[in-house]
Amino acid sequence: MAAREYFTEHRRLWLGLCSFFFLVAAWELVLTYIVPVNPFFFTKPSLIADAFKEQIQSAKLWHDLAVSSQAFLWGFSFAVIVGIPVGLVMGWRRRVEYSLDPFLTALYASPLVALAPLFIIVFGVGVLGKAALVFLLAVFPFVFNAFAGVKSTDSLLINVIRSFGGREKDLYLKVILPSTMPYIIAGARLAIGRGLVGIIVGEFYAASEGIGFAILQAGDTYRLPDMFVGIIILSLIAVGLTELMRKLELMVAPWRASDEAR
Amino acid sequence: MASFIKARDVSLVFKSKDRQPVTALSNFSLDIAHGEFVSIVGPSGCGKSSFLNILLGLIRPGNGEIHLNGTRITGPGQERAMVFQEFGLLPWRTVTANVELGLELKGIAPAQRAERATELIKLVGLTGFESHYPHELSGGMKQRVGLARALATEPEVLLMDEPFAALDAQTRDLMQMELLQIWERTKKTVLFVTHSIEEAAYLSDRVIVMTARPGRTKDILKIDLPRPRDYEMRLTPEFNDLKLHIWEVLKEELTSRG
């Protein structure tokens, strides 16, 4: 009886794990016993696991990760520094909103990776070109989420600050920014995914190192297990960063967390 | 009666959603003495909350002017503070930090802020809840924070915009009693807007009944009941006569709007 209760309580975890292992096992078994495909054209979990073990012991993987992380961090940091203030001012000042909105909306809706060749030409094949691409992709979720956050700021709180003689600066620092924080962090979750796309596209297009380049090179030379290692590492990073943002959201907006719990 | 607050011919016109001009207040005049507790009752939309916001300095009247202690009001100032119906607490701040808000905006040093906040939290009976967040408090406790925050800046005039309307009936009764106790101790001038005739009669020295929109003064009733007032006073025939009287004045305005 106790075991049953335990399972019900944690079924989210258990069912998730079960389906994951079932899928991996099915993939392995089908390729081993039912349709033995030439490992040159496709691969299976056991081979990927071997490649994984080998790669995490090699210096090249860590070097590639360091190169890609550097570009990602630069681009992402600038997206935060530029995107949040632009979104805040856009949400608060109607004239800024009307002036910026048309072209920001057009850019946000467009497949910006199409600009990758341009960025590489302008900023070069090194860290700068990739960072610029990450910035371009990651900045919009910050702008638009900060904007939406300002729009949803309780006007009563604005009046409270004003009634105590608060100035424009006080409105931003004491009400608008804190009440927009949860929106900004939700934006950061989107921006992480988009920023990773920026890195990979930049490295696919023109690079001689980095995790995206490693994936491309493995694919080009038919080393499929190595290619999957790169992909798995990328998704682990994405999941880790996204979870981090969720934790951060609960930290900066405890009043929202309690709303969700109810 | 020397008037501490003097409002003359205050008018306010705003544009409604369909761009039609709506006259919220029309030639509204009012005199309030120092230390007086005055309530305003009137039909919904009669502009009583707008008047409070003009007095607070958040809205500019289209016409007319308000003087406080001889000085014309042109914006927010530290001799006035508001207690809001929906509390208006910052959800990311603790009780203490919320109470300190006004002091912080006036540039008071942190040590003095903390001292003053502790004092006011004690005054409104929230000692022990200093580091709680608003979402952890009941409605009555939230409004105690709102009251402490307003009193923290030591205003001479306390403006209260239906402060207890969002509370349940019992909490409301309790808060009214405590407000009277605090008022008797601090002797602030209070302007209190409410929908409740009973609340207005129980708390006030005078009750101003407003007309339906456009709002103007319909009648001013002096409440000559002895102070300090307790809950039992609300059960006396004199109190009920007063309530009936206010009701009869107000009723005409309510029915005239259909």
Coordinates of C-alpha atoms in Angstrom, one line a residue:
Chain A
M1 CA 0.0 0.0 0.0
A2 CA 2.8 2.4 0.9
A3 CA 4.6 1.6 -2.3
R4 CA 1.5 2.4 -4.2
E5 CA 1.2 5.7 -2.6
Y6 CA 4.8 6.5 -3.2
F7 CA 4.4 5.7 -6.9
T8 CA 1.3 7.9 -7.2
E9 CA 3.1 10.8 -5.6
H10 CA 6.1 10.5 -7.8
R11 CA 4.5 9.2 -10.9
R12 CA 5.6 12.2 -12.9
L13 CA 9.2 11.3 -12.3
W14 CA 8.7 7.5 -12.7
L15 CA 6.6 7.7 -15.9
G16 CA 9.1 10.1 -17.4
L17 CA 12.0 7.8 -16.6
C18 CA 10.1 4.8 -17.9
S19 CA 9.2 6.3 -21.2
F20 CA 12.8 7.5 -21.6
F21 CA 14.3 4.1 -21.0
F22 CA 11.7 2.4 -23.1
L23 CA 12.5 4.6 -26.0
V24 CA 16.3 4.1 -25.7
A25 CA 15.9 0.4 -25.3
A26 CA 13.6 0.1 -28.3
W27 CA 16.0 2.1 -30.4
E28 CA 18.9 -0.2 -29.4
L29 CA 17.0 -3.5 -29.9
V30 CA 15.4 -2.6 -33.2
L31 CA 18.7 -1.6 -34.7
T32 CA 20.5 -4.6 -33.2
Y33 CA 18.0 -7.5 -34.0
I34 CA 15.2 -6.3 -36.3
V35 CA 16.7 -3.9 -38.9
P36 CA 20.5 -4.1 -38.6
V37 CA 21.3 -0.9 -40.4
N38 CA 24.8 -0.2 -41.5
P39 CA 26.4 1.9 -38.7
F40 CA 27.7 4.2 -41.3
F41 CA 24.2 5.6 -42.0
F42 CA 22.6 5.4 -38.6
T43 CA 23.6 4.7 -35.0
K44 CA 22.3 3.3 -31.8
P45 CA 22.5 4.2 -28.1
S46 CA 25.3 1.8 -27.2
L47 CA 27.6 3.3 -29.8
I48 CA 26.7 6.8 -28.7
A49 CA 27.5 5.9 -25.1
D50 CA 30.9 4.6 -26.1
A51 CA 31.6 7.8 -28.0
F52 CA 30.4 9.8 -25.1
K53 CA 32.8 8.1 -22.7
E54 CA 35.6 8.7 -25.1
Q55 CA 34.8 12.3 -25.8
I56 CA 34.4 13.5 -22.2
Q57 CA 38.0 12.3 -21.6
S58 CA 39.4 14.2 -24.5
A59 CA 40.6 17.8 -24.4
K60 CA 38.9 18.7 -27.7
L61 CA 35.3 18.5 -26.3
W62 CA 36.1 20.8 -23.4
H63 CA 37.9 23.2 -25.7
D64 CA 34.9 23.3 -28.1
L65 CA 32.6 23.9 -25.2
A66 CA 34.7 26.7 -23.9
V67 CA 34.8 28.4 -27.3
S68 CA 31.1 28.1 -27.8
S69 CA 30.3 29.2 -24.2
Q70 CA 32.4 32.3 -24.5
A71 CA 30.5 33.5 -27.6
F72 CA 27.2 32.6 -26.0
L73 CA 27.9 34.4 -22.8
W74 CA 29.0 37.6 -24.6
G75 CA 26.0 37.6 -26.9
F76 CA 23.6 36.7 -24.1
S77 CA 25.0 39.3 -21.7
F78 CA 24.6 42.0 -24.2
A79 CA 21.0 40.9 -25.0
V80 CA 20.2 41.3 -21.2
I81 CA 21.9 44.7 -21.0
V82 CA 20.3 46.1 -24.1
G83 CA 17.0 44.2 -24.2
I84 CA 15.7 44.9 -20.7
P85 CA 16.1 48.7 -20.7
V86 CA 14.7 48.9 -24.2
G87 CA 11.7 46.8 -23.3
L88 CA 11.1 48.8 -20.1
V89 CA 11.2 52.2 -21.8
M90 CA 9.1 50.9 -24.7
G91 CA 6.5 49.7 -22.3
W92 CA 6.4 52.9 -20.3
R93 CA 6.8 55.5 -23.0
R94 CA 4.1 55.4 -25.7
R95 CA 6.1 57.4 -28.2
V96 CA 9.1 55.0 -27.9
E97 CA 6.7 52.1 -28.3
Y98 CA 5.1 53.5 -31.5
S99 CA 8.5 54.3 -33.0
L100 CA 10.2 51.0 -32.3
D101 CA 7.3 48.5 -32.5
P102 CA 7.0 48.1 -36.3
F103 CA 10.6 47.1 -37.0
L104 CA 11.1 45.1 -33.8
T105 CA 8.0 43.1 -34.5
A106 CA 9.1 42.5 -38.1
L107 CA 12.6 41.4 -36.9
Y108 CA 11.1 39.1 -34.1
A109 CA 8.8 37.4 -36.6
S110 CA 11.5 36.9 -39.2
P111 CA 13.9 33.9 -39.4
L112 CA 16.9 35.9 -38.3
V113 CA 19.3 33.1 -38.9
A114 CA 19.0 34.2 -42.5
L115 CA 21.2 37.1 -41.5
A116 CA 24.0 34.8 -40.4
P117 CA 26.1 35.3 -43.6
L118 CA 25.9 39.0 -43.2
F119 CA 26.9 38.9 -39.5
I120 CA 29.9 36.7 -40.3
I121 CA 31.0 39.1 -43.0
V122 CA 30.7 42.1 -40.8
F123 CA 31.9 40.7 -37.5
G124 CA 34.2 37.9 -38.7
V125 CA 34.4 34.2 -38.0
G126 CA 35.7 34.5 -34.5
V127 CA 33.9 35.0 -31.2
L128 CA 32.5 38.4 -32.2
G129 CA 30.5 37.1 -35.2
K130 CA 28.9 34.3 -33.2
A131 CA 28.3 36.6 -30.2
A132 CA 26.6 39.1 -32.5
L133 CA 24.3 36.3 -33.8
V134 CA 23.5 35.2 -30.3
F135 CA 22.7 38.7 -29.4
L136 CA 20.4 39.2 -32.4
L137 CA 18.4 36.1 -31.6
A138 CA 18.3 36.4 -27.8
V139 CA 17.6 40.1 -27.5
F140 CA 14.0 40.0 -28.7
P141 CA 12.5 37.8 -25.9
F142 CA 14.0 40.3 -23.4
V143 CA 12.6 43.3 -25.2
F144 CA 9.1 41.9 -25.7
N145 CA 8.8 40.3 -22.3
A146 CA 10.0 43.4 -20.4
F147 CA 7.5 45.3 -22.6
A148 CA 4.7 43.0 -21.7
G149 CA 5.7 43.1 -18.0
V150 CA 5.5 46.9 -17.9
K151 CA 2.1 46.9 -19.6
S152 CA 0.8 44.6 -16.8
T153 CA 2.3 46.7 -14.0
D154 CA -0.5 47.5 -11.5
S155 CA -1.3 51.2 -12.0
L156 CA -2.3 51.4 -8.4
L157 CA 1.3 50.8 -7.4
I158 CA 2.4 53.6 -9.7
N159 CA 0.0 55.9 -8.0
V160 CA 1.3 54.8 -4.6
I161 CA 4.8 55.8 -5.5
R162 CA 3.7 59.1 -7.0
S163 CA 1.6 59.9 -4.0
F164 CA 4.7 59.7 -1.8
G165 CA 6.4 62.2 -4.2
G166 CA 8.3 59.5 -6.1
R167 CA 10.0 60.5 -9.4
E168 CA 10.4 58.8 -12.7
K169 CA 13.5 57.0 -11.5
D170 CA 11.6 55.7 -8.5
L171 CA 8.8 54.4 -10.6
Y172 CA 11.3 52.3 -12.7
L173 CA 13.4 51.1 -9.8
K174 CA 10.7 50.5 -7.1
V175 CA 7.7 49.3 -9.2
I176 CA 8.2 48.7 -12.9
L177 CA 11.4 46.7 -12.7
P178 CA 10.5 44.4 -9.8
S179 CA 7.0 43.8 -11.1
T180 CA 8.5 43.0 -14.5
M181 CA 11.2 40.6 -13.2
P182 CA 9.0 37.4 -13.6
Y183 CA 8.3 38.3 -17.2
I184 CA 12.0 39.0 -17.9
I185 CA 13.0 35.6 -16.5
A186 CA 10.3 33.9 -18.6
G187 CA 11.9 35.8 -21.5
A188 CA 15.3 34.5 -20.5
R189 CA 14.0 31.0 -20.9
L190 CA 13.1 31.7 -24.5
A191 CA 16.3 33.6 -25.1
I192 CA 18.4 30.7 -24.0
G193 CA 16.9 28.4 -26.7
R194 CA 17.2 31.1 -29.3
G195 CA 20.8 31.9 -28.3
L196 CA 21.9 28.3 -28.6
V197 CA 20.5 28.3 -32.1
G198 CA 22.6 31.4 -32.8
I199 CA 25.8 29.6 -31.7
I200 CA 25.1 26.5 -33.7
V201 CA 24.2 28.3 -36.9
G202 CA 27.2 30.6 -36.5
E203 CA 29.5 27.6 -36.1
F204 CA 27.8 25.6 -38.9
Y205 CA 28.3 28.5 -41.2
A206 CA 31.8 29.5 -40.5
A207 CA 34.1 28.2 -37.7
S208 CA 37.0 26.0 -37.1
E209 CA 36.2 25.2 -33.5
G210 CA 33.2 25.1 -31.1
I211 CA 30.5 22.5 -30.3
G212 CA 28.5 23.4 -33.4
F213 CA 31.5 23.0 -35.6
A214 CA 32.2 19.6 -33.9
I215 CA 28.7 18.4 -34.7
L216 CA 29.0 19.5 -38.3
Q217 CA 32.4 17.9 -38.7
A218 CA 31.2 14.6 -37.2
G219 CA 28.3 14.6 -39.5
D220 CA 30.4 15.4 -42.6
T221 CA 32.7 12.5 -41.8
Y222 CA 29.9 10.1 -41.0
R223 CA 30.9 9.8 -37.3
L224 CA 27.3 9.6 -36.2
P225 CA 27.9 8.6 -32.6
D226 CA 30.2 11.7 -32.2
M227 CA 27.5 13.8 -33.7
F228 CA 24.9 12.6 -31.2
V229 CA 27.3 13.3 -28.3
G230 CA 27.4 17.0 -29.4
I231 CA 23.6 17.1 -29.7
I232 CA 23.1 15.4 -26.3
I233 CA 25.5 17.8 -24.6
L234 CA 23.6 20.8 -26.1
S235 CA 20.3 19.6 -24.9
L236 CA 21.7 18.9 -21.4
I237 CA 23.0 22.5 -21.3
A238 CA 19.6 23.9 -22.6
V239 CA 17.6 21.9 -20.0
G240 CA 20.1 22.9 -17.2
L241 CA 19.9 26.6 -18.0
T242 CA 16.1 26.5 -18.3
E243 CA 15.7 24.8 -15.0
L244 CA 18.0 27.4 -13.5
M245 CA 15.7 30.1 -14.8
R246 CA 12.7 28.4 -13.2
K247 CA 14.4 28.4 -9.8
L248 CA 15.4 32.0 -10.3
E249 CA 11.7 32.9 -11.1
L250 CA 10.6 31.4 -7.8
M251 CA 13.3 33.4 -6.0
V252 CA 12.5 36.8 -7.4
A253 CA 8.7 36.4 -7.3
P254 CA 7.8 34.4 -4.2
W255 CA 4.3 35.9 -4.3
R256 CA 3.7 34.3 -7.7
A257 CA 5.0 31.0 -6.5
S258 CA 2.4 30.8 -3.8
D259 CA -0.3 31.7 -6.4
E260 CA 0.7 28.7 -8.4
A261 CA 0.8 26.4 -5.4
R262 CA -2.8 27.2 -4.5
Chain B
M1 CA -14.3 77.2 12.2
A2 CA -10.9 77.8 10.8
S3 CA -10.6 75.8 7.7
F4 CA -7.4 73.7 7.4
I5 CA -8.5 72.2 4.1
K6 CA -10.4 74.6 1.8
A7 CA -11.7 73.4 -1.5
R8 CA -13.4 75.9 -3.8
D9 CA -15.5 75.2 -6.9
V10 CA -13.5 72.1 -7.8
S11 CA -14.6 70.7 -11.2
L12 CA -13.3 67.7 -13.0
V13 CA -14.2 66.6 -16.5
F14 CA -12.7 63.4 -18.0
K15 CA -13.2 61.6 -21.3
S16 CA -15.0 58.3 -21.1
K17 CA -14.0 55.3 -23.2
D18 CA -16.3 56.4 -26.1
R19 CA -14.6 59.8 -26.0
Q20 CA -17.7 61.5 -24.4
P21 CA -16.8 64.2 -21.8
V22 CA -18.1 63.1 -18.4
T23 CA -18.4 65.7 -15.6
A24 CA -17.3 63.9 -12.5
L25 CA -17.3 66.9 -10.1
S26 CA -19.0 70.2 -10.6
N27 CA -18.2 73.2 -8.3
F28 CA -17.5 71.1 -5.3
S29 CA -16.5 73.1 -2.3
L30 CA -15.5 71.9 1.1
D31 CA -14.0 73.1 4.4
I32 CA -12.3 70.9 6.9
A33 CA -10.9 72.0 10.3
H34 CA -7.6 70.8 11.7
G35 CA -7.9 67.5 13.4
E36 CA -11.4 66.9 12.1
F37 CA -12.7 63.5 10.9
V38 CA -14.9 64.0 7.8
S39 CA -16.5 61.3 5.7
I40 CA -17.9 61.6 2.2
V41 CA -20.7 59.4 1.1
G42 CA -22.5 59.4 -2.2
P43 CA -23.7 57.3 -5.1
S44 CA -21.1 55.4 -7.2
G45 CA -19.5 57.6 -9.7
C46 CA -20.2 60.8 -7.9
G47 CA -16.6 61.8 -8.0
K48 CA -15.8 61.3 -4.3
S49 CA -12.7 59.2 -5.1
S50 CA -11.7 61.6 -7.8
F51 CA -11.8 64.4 -5.2
L52 CA -9.5 62.5 -2.9
N53 CA -7.1 62.0 -5.8
I54 CA -7.2 65.7 -6.5
L55 CA -6.5 66.4 -2.9
L56 CA -3.7 63.9 -2.9
G57 CA -2.2 65.7 -5.9
L58 CA -2.4 62.9 -8.4
I59 CA -5.1 64.5 -10.6
R60 CA -5.4 68.1 -11.5
P61 CA -8.8 69.6 -11.4
G62 CA -10.2 71.2 -14.5
N63 CA -11.4 74.2 -12.4
G64 CA -11.2 75.4 -8.9
E65 CA -8.5 75.0 -6.3
I66 CA -7.8 73.4 -3.0
H67 CA -5.7 75.0 -0.3
L68 CA -4.1 73.2 2.6
N69 CA -3.2 75.3 5.5
G70 CA -3.2 78.3 3.2
T71 CA -1.0 76.7 0.5
R72 CA -2.4 75.8 -2.9
I73 CA -2.1 72.1 -3.7
T74 CA -0.4 71.5 -7.1
G75 CA 1.0 68.0 -6.6
P76 CA 1.7 65.3 -4.0
G77 CA 3.2 66.5 -0.8
Q78 CA 4.3 65.1 2.5
E79 CA 1.6 66.6 4.5
R80 CA -0.9 64.2 2.8
A81 CA -0.9 60.4 2.6
M82 CA -3.5 58.0 1.2
V83 CA -4.8 54.7 2.4
F84 CA -6.0 52.8 -0.7
Q85 CA -9.0 50.5 -1.1
E86 CA -7.0 47.7 -2.7
F87 CA -4.1 48.3 -0.3
G88 CA -1.4 49.0 -2.9
L89 CA 1.3 47.1 -1.2
L90 CA 4.4 46.1 -3.1
P91 CA 4.2 42.3 -3.3
W92 CA 8.0 41.9 -3.4
R93 CA 8.5 43.8 -0.2
T94 CA 8.2 42.7 3.4
V95 CA 5.8 44.4 5.8
T96 CA 8.7 46.5 7.1
A97 CA 9.9 47.5 3.7
N98 CA 6.4 48.4 2.6
V99 CA 6.0 50.6 5.7
E100 CA 9.3 52.2 4.9
L101 CA 8.4 53.0 1.3
G102 CA 7.3 56.6 1.9
L103 CA 10.2 57.4 4.1
E104 CA 12.6 55.9 1.5
L105 CA 11.1 58.1 -1.2
K106 CA 11.6 61.1 1.0
G107 CA 15.3 60.3 1.5
I108 CA 15.2 59.4 5.2
A109 CA 18.3 57.5 6.4
P110 CA 17.9 53.7 6.8
A111 CA 18.4 53.6 10.5
Q112 CA 15.7 56.2 11.1
R113 CA 13.4 54.4 8.6
A114 CA 13.7 51.2 10.5
E115 CA 13.1 52.8 13.8
R116 CA 10.0 54.6 12.6
A117 CA 8.7 51.4 10.8
T118 CA 9.0 49.4 14.0
E119 CA 7.1 52.0 15.9
L120 CA 4.2 52.1 13.4
I121 CA 4.1 48.3 13.0
K122 CA 3.5 48.3 16.7
L123 CA 0.9 51.0 16.5
V124 CA -1.2 49.0 14.0
G125 CA -0.7 45.7 15.9
L126 CA 1.5 43.9 13.4
T127 CA 4.5 43.2 15.6
G128 CA 5.9 39.8 14.8
F129 CA 4.9 40.1 11.1
E130 CA 7.7 42.4 10.1
S131 CA 9.4 40.0 7.6
H132 CA 6.1 38.6 6.2
Y133 CA 5.2 39.3 2.5
P134 CA 1.8 40.8 1.6
H135 CA 0.6 37.5 0.1
E136 CA 1.1 35.9 3.5
L137 CA -1.2 38.3 5.2
S138 CA -5.0 38.5 5.5
G139 CA -6.9 41.5 4.1
G140 CA -7.2 43.2 7.4
M141 CA -3.5 42.8 8.1
K142 CA -2.7 44.2 4.6
Q143 CA -4.7 47.3 5.3
R144 CA -2.9 47.7 8.7
V145 CA 0.3 47.8 6.6
G146 CA -1.3 50.4 4.3
L147 CA -2.3 52.5 7.3
A148 CA 1.2 52.2 8.9
R149 CA 2.8 53.1 5.6
A150 CA 0.6 56.3 5.3
L151 CA 1.2 57.3 8.9
A152 CA 5.0 56.6 8.7
T153 CA 5.6 59.8 6.8
E154 CA 3.8 61.8 9.5
P155 CA 1.2 63.5 7.3
E156 CA -1.1 66.1 8.7
V157 CA -3.9 64.8 6.5
L158 CA -4.8 61.2 6.1
L159 CA -6.9 60.4 3.0
M160 CA -8.8 57.2 3.1
D161 CA -10.4 55.8 -0.1
E162 CA -12.9 53.2 1.0
P163 CA -10.1 51.6 3.0
F164 CA -12.2 48.8 4.5
A165 CA -14.5 48.0 1.5
A166 CA -12.4 45.0 0.5
L167 CA -12.6 43.4 4.0
D168 CA -15.1 41.0 5.5
A169 CA -17.8 42.5 7.9
Q170 CA -16.1 41.5 11.2
T171 CA -12.6 42.6 10.2
R172 CA -14.2 45.8 9.0
D173 CA -15.8 46.5 12.4
L174 CA -12.5 45.8 14.2
M175 CA -10.5 48.0 11.8
Q176 CA -13.0 50.9 12.3
M177 CA -12.5 50.7 16.1
E178 CA -8.8 50.6 15.8
L179 CA -8.8 53.5 13.3
L180 CA -10.7 55.6 15.9
Q181 CA -8.2 54.7 18.6
I182 CA -5.3 55.6 16.4
W183 CA -7.0 58.8 15.3
E184 CA -7.6 59.8 18.9
R185 CA -4.0 59.3 19.7
T186 CA -2.4 60.9 16.6
K187 CA -5.1 63.6 16.0
K188 CA -4.7 63.6 12.2
T189 CA -7.1 65.4 10.0
V190 CA -8.9 62.5 8.2
L191 CA -11.0 62.6 5.0
F192 CA -12.7 59.3 4.6
V193 CA -14.6 58.2 1.5
T194 CA -17.0 55.3 1.9
H195 CA -20.2 53.7 0.6
S196 CA -21.3 52.7 4.1
I197 CA -23.6 55.1 5.9
E198 CA -23.0 53.2 9.2
E199 CA -19.2 53.5 8.8
A200 CA -19.4 57.2 8.0
A201 CA -21.7 58.0 11.0
Y202 CA -19.7 55.9 13.4
L203 CA -16.3 57.4 12.6
S204 CA -16.9 61.0 11.7
D205 CA -17.4 64.4 13.1
R206 CA -19.2 65.4 10.0
V207 CA -20.7 63.4 7.1
I208 CA -20.8 65.0 3.6
V209 CA -23.5 63.6 1.3
M210 CA -22.8 64.1 -2.3
T211 CA -25.2 64.2 -5.2
A212 CA -25.1 61.8 -8.2
R213 CA -22.8 62.7 -11.0
P214 CA -21.8 65.5 -11.5
G215 CA -21.0 65.4 -7.8
R216 CA -21.6 68.4 -5.6
T217 CA -22.4 68.8 -1.9
K218 CA -26.0 67.7 -1.2
D219 CA -25.9 68.0 2.6
I220 CA -23.5 68.2 5.5
L221 CA -24.5 66.4 8.7
K222 CA -22.8 67.0 12.0
I223 CA -22.4 63.8 14.1
D224 CA -22.8 65.0 17.7
L225 CA -22.1 61.7 19.4
P226 CA -19.7 61.6 22.3
R227 CA -16.2 60.3 21.9
P228 CA -14.5 58.0 22.4
R229 CA -17.1 55.9 20.6
D230 CA -17.4 52.2 21.1
Y231 CA -19.2 49.4 19.3
E232 CA -22.1 49.5 21.7
M233 CA -22.9 53.1 20.6
R234 CA -23.9 51.8 17.3
L235 CA -26.8 50.1 18.9
T236 CA -28.3 53.2 20.4
P237 CA -31.5 54.9 19.1
E238 CA -29.6 58.2 18.5
F239 CA -27.2 56.5 16.2
N240 CA -30.0 54.8 14.3
D241 CA -31.8 58.1 13.9
L242 CA -28.6 59.6 12.4
K243 CA -28.2 56.7 10.0
L244 CA -31.8 57.0 9.0
H245 CA -31.3 60.7 8.3
I246 CA -28.3 60.2 6.2
W247 CA -30.1 57.4 4.3
E248 CA -33.0 59.7 3.6
V249 CA -30.8 62.4 2.1
L250 CA -28.8 59.8 0.1
K251 CA -31.8 57.9 -1.1
E252 CA -33.1 60.7 -3.3
E253 CA -29.7 60.7 -5.1
L254 CA -29.8 56.9 -5.6
T255 CA -33.3 56.8 -6.9
S256 CA -32.8 59.8 -9.2
R257 CA -30.3 57.7 -11.1
G258 CA -32.8 54.9 -11.5

